[in-house]
mmCIF file of C-alpha atoms in Angstrom:
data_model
loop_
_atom_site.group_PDB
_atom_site.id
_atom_site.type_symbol
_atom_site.label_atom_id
_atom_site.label_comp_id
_atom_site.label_asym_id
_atom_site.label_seq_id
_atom_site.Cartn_x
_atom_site.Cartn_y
_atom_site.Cartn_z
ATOM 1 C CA UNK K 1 21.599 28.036 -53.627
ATOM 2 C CA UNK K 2 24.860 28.082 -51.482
ATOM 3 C CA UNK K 3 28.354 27.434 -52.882
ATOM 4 C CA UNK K 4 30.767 25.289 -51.062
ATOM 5 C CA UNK K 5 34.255 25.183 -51.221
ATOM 6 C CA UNK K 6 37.502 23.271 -49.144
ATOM 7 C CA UNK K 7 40.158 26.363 -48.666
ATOM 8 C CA UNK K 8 43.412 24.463 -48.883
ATOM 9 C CA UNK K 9 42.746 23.200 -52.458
ATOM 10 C CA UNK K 10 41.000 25.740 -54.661
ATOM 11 C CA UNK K 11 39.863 28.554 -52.833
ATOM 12 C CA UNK K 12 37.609 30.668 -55.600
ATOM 13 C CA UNK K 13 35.962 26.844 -56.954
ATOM 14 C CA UNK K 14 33.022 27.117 -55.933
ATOM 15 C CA UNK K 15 30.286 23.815 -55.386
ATOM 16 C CA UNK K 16 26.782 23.264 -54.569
ATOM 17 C CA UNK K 17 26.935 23.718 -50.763
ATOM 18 C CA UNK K 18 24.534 23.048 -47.832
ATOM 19 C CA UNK K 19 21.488 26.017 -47.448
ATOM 20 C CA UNK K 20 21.143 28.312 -44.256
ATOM 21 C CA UNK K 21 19.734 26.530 -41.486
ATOM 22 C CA UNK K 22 16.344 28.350 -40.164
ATOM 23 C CA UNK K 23 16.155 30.775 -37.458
ATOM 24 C CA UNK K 24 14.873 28.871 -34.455
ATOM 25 C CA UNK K 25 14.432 30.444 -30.760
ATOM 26 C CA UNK K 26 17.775 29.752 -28.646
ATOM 27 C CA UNK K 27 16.020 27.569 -26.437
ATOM 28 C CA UNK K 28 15.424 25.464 -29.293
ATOM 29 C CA UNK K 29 18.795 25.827 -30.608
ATOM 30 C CA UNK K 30 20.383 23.573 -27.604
ATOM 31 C CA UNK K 31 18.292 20.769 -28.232
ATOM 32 C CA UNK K 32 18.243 20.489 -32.083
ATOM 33 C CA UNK K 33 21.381 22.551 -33.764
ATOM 34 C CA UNK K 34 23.625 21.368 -30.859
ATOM 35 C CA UNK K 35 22.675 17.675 -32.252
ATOM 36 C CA UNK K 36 24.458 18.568 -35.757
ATOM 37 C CA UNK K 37 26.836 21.251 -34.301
ATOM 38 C CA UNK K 38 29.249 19.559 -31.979
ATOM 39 C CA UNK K 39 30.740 22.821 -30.575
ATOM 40 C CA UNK K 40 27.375 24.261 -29.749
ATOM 41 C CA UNK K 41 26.570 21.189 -27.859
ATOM 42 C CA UNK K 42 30.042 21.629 -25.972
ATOM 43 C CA UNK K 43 28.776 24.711 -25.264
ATOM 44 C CA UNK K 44 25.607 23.963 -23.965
ATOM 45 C CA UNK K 45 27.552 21.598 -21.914
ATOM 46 C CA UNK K 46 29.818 23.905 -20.284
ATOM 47 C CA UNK K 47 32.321 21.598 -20.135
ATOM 48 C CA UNK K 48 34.769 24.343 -21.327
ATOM 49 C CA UNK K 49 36.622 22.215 -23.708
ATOM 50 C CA UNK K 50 34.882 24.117 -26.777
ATOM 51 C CA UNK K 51 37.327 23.027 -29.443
ATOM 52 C CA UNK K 52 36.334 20.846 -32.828
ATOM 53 C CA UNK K 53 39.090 21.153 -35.656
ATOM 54 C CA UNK K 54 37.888 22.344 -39.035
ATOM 55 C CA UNK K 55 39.083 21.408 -42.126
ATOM 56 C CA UNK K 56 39.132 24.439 -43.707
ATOM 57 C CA UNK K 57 36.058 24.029 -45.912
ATOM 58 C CA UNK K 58 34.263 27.178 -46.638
ATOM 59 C CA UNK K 59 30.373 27.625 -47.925
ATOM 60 C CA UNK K 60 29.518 31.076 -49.334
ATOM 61 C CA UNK K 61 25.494 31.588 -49.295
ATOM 62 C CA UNK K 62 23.506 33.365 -52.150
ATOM 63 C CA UNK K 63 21.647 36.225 -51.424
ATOM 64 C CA UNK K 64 18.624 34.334 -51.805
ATOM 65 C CA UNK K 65 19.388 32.305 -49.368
ATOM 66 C CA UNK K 66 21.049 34.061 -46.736
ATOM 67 C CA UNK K 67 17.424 34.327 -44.509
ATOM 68 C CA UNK K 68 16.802 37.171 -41.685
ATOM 69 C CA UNK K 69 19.881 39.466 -40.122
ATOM 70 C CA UNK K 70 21.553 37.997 -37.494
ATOM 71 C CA UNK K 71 21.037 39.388 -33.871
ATOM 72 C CA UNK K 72 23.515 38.735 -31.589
ATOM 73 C CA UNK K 73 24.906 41.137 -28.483
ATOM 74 C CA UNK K 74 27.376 40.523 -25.930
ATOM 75 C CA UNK K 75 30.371 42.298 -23.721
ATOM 76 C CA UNK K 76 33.872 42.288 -25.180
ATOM 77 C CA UNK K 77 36.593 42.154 -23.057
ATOM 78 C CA UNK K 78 37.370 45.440 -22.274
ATOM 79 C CA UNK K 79 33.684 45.641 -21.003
ATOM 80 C CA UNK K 80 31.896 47.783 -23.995
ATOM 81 C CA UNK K 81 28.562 46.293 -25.145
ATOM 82 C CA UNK K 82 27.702 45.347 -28.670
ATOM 83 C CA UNK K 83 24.996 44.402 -30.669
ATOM 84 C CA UNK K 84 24.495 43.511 -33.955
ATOM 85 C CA UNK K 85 22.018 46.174 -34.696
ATOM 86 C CA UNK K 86 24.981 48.377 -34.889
ATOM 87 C CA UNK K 87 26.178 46.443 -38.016
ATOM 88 C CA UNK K 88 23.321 47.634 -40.558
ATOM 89 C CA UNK K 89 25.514 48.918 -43.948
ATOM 90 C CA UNK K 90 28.679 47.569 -43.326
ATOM 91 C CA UNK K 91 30.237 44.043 -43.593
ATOM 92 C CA UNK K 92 30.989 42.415 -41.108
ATOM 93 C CA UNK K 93 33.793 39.607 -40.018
ATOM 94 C CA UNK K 94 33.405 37.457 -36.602
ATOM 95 C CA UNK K 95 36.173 35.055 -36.007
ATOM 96 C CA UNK K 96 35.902 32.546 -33.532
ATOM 97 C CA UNK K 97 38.653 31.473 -31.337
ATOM 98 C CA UNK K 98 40.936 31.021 -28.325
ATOM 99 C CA UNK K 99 44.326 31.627 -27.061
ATOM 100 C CA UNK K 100 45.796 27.971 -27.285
ATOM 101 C CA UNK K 101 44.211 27.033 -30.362
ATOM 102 C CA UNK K 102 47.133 25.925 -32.615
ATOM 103 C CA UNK K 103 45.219 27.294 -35.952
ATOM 104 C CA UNK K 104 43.983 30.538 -34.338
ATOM 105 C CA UNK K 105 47.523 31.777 -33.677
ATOM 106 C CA UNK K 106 48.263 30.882 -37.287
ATOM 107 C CA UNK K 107 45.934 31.996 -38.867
ATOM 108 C CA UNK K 108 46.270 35.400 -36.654
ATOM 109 C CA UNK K 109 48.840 37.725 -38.509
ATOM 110 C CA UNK K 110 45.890 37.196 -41.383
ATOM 111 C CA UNK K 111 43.195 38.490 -39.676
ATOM 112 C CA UNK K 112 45.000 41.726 -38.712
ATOM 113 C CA UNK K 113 46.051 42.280 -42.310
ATOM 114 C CA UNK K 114 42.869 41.797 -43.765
ATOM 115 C CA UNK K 115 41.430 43.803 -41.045
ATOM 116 C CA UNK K 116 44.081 47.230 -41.643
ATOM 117 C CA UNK K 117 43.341 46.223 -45.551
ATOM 118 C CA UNK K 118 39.537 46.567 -45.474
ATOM 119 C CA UNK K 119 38.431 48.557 -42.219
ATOM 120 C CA UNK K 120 39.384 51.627 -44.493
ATOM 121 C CA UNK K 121 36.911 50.329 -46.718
ATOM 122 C CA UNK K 122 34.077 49.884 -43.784
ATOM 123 C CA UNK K 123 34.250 46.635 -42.568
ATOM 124 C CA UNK K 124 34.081 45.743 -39.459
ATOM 125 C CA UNK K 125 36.117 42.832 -37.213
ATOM 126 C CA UNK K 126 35.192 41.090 -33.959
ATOM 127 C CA UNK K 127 36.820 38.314 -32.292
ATOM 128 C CA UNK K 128 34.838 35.706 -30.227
ATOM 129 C CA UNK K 129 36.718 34.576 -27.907
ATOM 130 C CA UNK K 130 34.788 31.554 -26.216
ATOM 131 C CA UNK K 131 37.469 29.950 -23.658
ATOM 132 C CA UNK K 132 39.521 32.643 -22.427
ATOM 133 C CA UNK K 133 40.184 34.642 -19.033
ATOM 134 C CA UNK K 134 40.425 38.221 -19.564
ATOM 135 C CA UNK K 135 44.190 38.169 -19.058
ATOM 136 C CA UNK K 136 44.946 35.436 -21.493
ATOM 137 C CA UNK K 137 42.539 36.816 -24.310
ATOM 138 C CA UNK K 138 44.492 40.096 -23.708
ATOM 139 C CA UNK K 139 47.802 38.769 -23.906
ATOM 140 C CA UNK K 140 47.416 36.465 -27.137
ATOM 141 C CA UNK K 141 45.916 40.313 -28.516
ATOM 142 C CA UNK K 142 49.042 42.521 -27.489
ATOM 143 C CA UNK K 143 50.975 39.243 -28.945
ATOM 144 C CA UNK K 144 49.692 39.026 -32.099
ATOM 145 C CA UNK K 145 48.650 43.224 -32.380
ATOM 146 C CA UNK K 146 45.163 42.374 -33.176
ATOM 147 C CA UNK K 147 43.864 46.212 -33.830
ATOM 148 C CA UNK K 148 39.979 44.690 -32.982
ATOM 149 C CA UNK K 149 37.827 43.917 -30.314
ATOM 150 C CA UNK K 150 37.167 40.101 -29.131
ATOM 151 C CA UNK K 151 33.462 39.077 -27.082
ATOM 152 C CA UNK K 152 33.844 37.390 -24.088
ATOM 153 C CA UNK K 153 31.898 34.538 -24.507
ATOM 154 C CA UNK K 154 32.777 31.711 -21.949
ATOM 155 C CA UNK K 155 29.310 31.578 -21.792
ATOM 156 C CA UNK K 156 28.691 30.841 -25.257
ATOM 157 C CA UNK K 157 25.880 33.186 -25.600
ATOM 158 C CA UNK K 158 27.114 34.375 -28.862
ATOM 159 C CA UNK K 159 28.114 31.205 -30.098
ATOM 160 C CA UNK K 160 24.622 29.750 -29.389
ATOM 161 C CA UNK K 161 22.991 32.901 -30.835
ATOM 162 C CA UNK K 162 24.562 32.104 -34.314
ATOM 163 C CA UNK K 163 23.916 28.749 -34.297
ATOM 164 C CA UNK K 164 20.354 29.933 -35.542
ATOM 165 C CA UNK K 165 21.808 31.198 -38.809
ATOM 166 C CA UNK K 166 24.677 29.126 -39.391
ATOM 167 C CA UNK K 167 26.861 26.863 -36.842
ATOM 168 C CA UNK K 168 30.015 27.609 -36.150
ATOM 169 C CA UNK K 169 31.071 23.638 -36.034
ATOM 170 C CA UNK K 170 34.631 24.489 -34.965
ATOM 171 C CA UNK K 171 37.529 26.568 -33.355
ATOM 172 C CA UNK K 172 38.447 28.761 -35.480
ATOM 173 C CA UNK K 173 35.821 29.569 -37.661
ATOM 174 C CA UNK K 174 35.299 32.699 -39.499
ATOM 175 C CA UNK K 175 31.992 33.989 -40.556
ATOM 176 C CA UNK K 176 31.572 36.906 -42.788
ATOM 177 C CA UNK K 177 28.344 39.308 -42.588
ATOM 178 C CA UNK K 178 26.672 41.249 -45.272
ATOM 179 C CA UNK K 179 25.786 45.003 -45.019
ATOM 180 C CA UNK K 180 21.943 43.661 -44.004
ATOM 181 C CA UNK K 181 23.410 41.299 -41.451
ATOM 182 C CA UNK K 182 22.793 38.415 -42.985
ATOM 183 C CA UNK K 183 25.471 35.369 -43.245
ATOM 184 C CA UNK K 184 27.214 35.513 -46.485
ATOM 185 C CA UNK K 185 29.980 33.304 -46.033
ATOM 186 C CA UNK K 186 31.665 31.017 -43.631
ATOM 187 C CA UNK K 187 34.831 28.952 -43.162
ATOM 188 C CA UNK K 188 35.484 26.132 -40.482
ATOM 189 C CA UNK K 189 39.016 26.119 -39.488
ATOM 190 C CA UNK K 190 42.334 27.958 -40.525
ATOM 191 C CA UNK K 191 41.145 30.761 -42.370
ATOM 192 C CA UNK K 192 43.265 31.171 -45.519
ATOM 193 C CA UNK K 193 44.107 34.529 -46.469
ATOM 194 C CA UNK K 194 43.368 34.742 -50.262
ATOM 195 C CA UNK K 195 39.935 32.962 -49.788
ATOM 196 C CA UNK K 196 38.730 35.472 -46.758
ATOM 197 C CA UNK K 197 40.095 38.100 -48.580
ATOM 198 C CA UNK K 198 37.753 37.140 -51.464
ATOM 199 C CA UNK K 199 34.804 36.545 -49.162
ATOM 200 C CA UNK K 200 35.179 40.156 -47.885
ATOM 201 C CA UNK K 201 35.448 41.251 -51.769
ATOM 202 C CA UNK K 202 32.410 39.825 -52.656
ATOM 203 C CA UNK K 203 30.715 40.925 -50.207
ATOM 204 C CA UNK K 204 31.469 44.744 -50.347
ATOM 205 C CA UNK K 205 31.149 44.293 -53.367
ATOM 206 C CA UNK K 206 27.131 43.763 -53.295
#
């Protein structure tokens, strides 16, 4: 069963919420997610428009419902390599986003809080950056002192990687990993601070 709930109103009500879509091949994911995930289509377009606003709503999935770890790898801007197989025991917290997106430079200062509040604890942060040159991903970072590292993903191979375990659906969205890998939460636009706080709660928590 997944919980549901809209950020802005009343961010620990929780509702009956839409399950985990099935892991499908990539090749797949074009085609058929891309048909109910409007930024994954943009994507696979390459139009390099990639933005959809969010409303803010957020779903948070039951561990019974979560399905397989997500696997997902990629560059980040300064060049190191990632993959998600690094992630196994700690929680983990990708943000989507780019420079001129109105709600990612609010919802910014957030982000680093929560990050210097809970990478103490073991979680981890990435950005996904999935618009930006080098340069302007690196200046919005030393603008806003984000502490973490952001993918460069102009390609949208991470984007279109989690599509097969949950869509993104807009810029920002914030999707929070459990210490299997597995999707535990996500919210589609501005991130509000009290309810990603509690996201990362729960899920350290487990």
């Amino acid at each position: 069963m997944t919980r549901s709930i809209r950020s802005t109103k009343r961010p620990r009500l929780l509702t009956l919420g839409m399950a985990l879509a099935l892991a499908v091949p990539v090749s797949l994911v074009v085609t058929s997610c891309a048909a109910e995930d409007p930024l994954a289509q943009q994507a696979a377009a390459g139009d390099g428009k990639n933005y959809i606003a969010g409303d803010g709503s957020v779903t948070e999935y039951a561990e019974a419902d979560r399905g397989e770890p997500v696997e997902v790898s990629g560059d980040l801007f300064d060049g190191t390599s990632v993959s998600s197989a690094a992630w196994d025991g700690q929680v983990t917290v990708l943000n989507f986003w780019y420079a001129s997106c109105a709600p990612c430079r609010e919802e910014a200062p957030s982000l680093v809080a929560l990050h210097d509040e809970f990478a103490p604890q073991g979680a981890a942060f990435y950005g996904v950056n999935i618009r930006d040159e080098r340069a302007t991903a690196e200046a919005f970072e030393r603008s806003f002192g984000i502490p973490y590292g952001s993918f460069d993903d102009k390609d949208g191979g991470v984007l279109l990687d989690m599509t097969q375990y949950v869509p993104p659906q807009a810029v920002p969205t914030t999707i929070v990993l459990d210490r299997e890998g597995r999707v535990s939460a996500r919210i589609l636009g501005l991130a509000d601070r009290s309810t990603l706080k509690a996201l990362i709660d729960d899920a350290l928590a487990e």
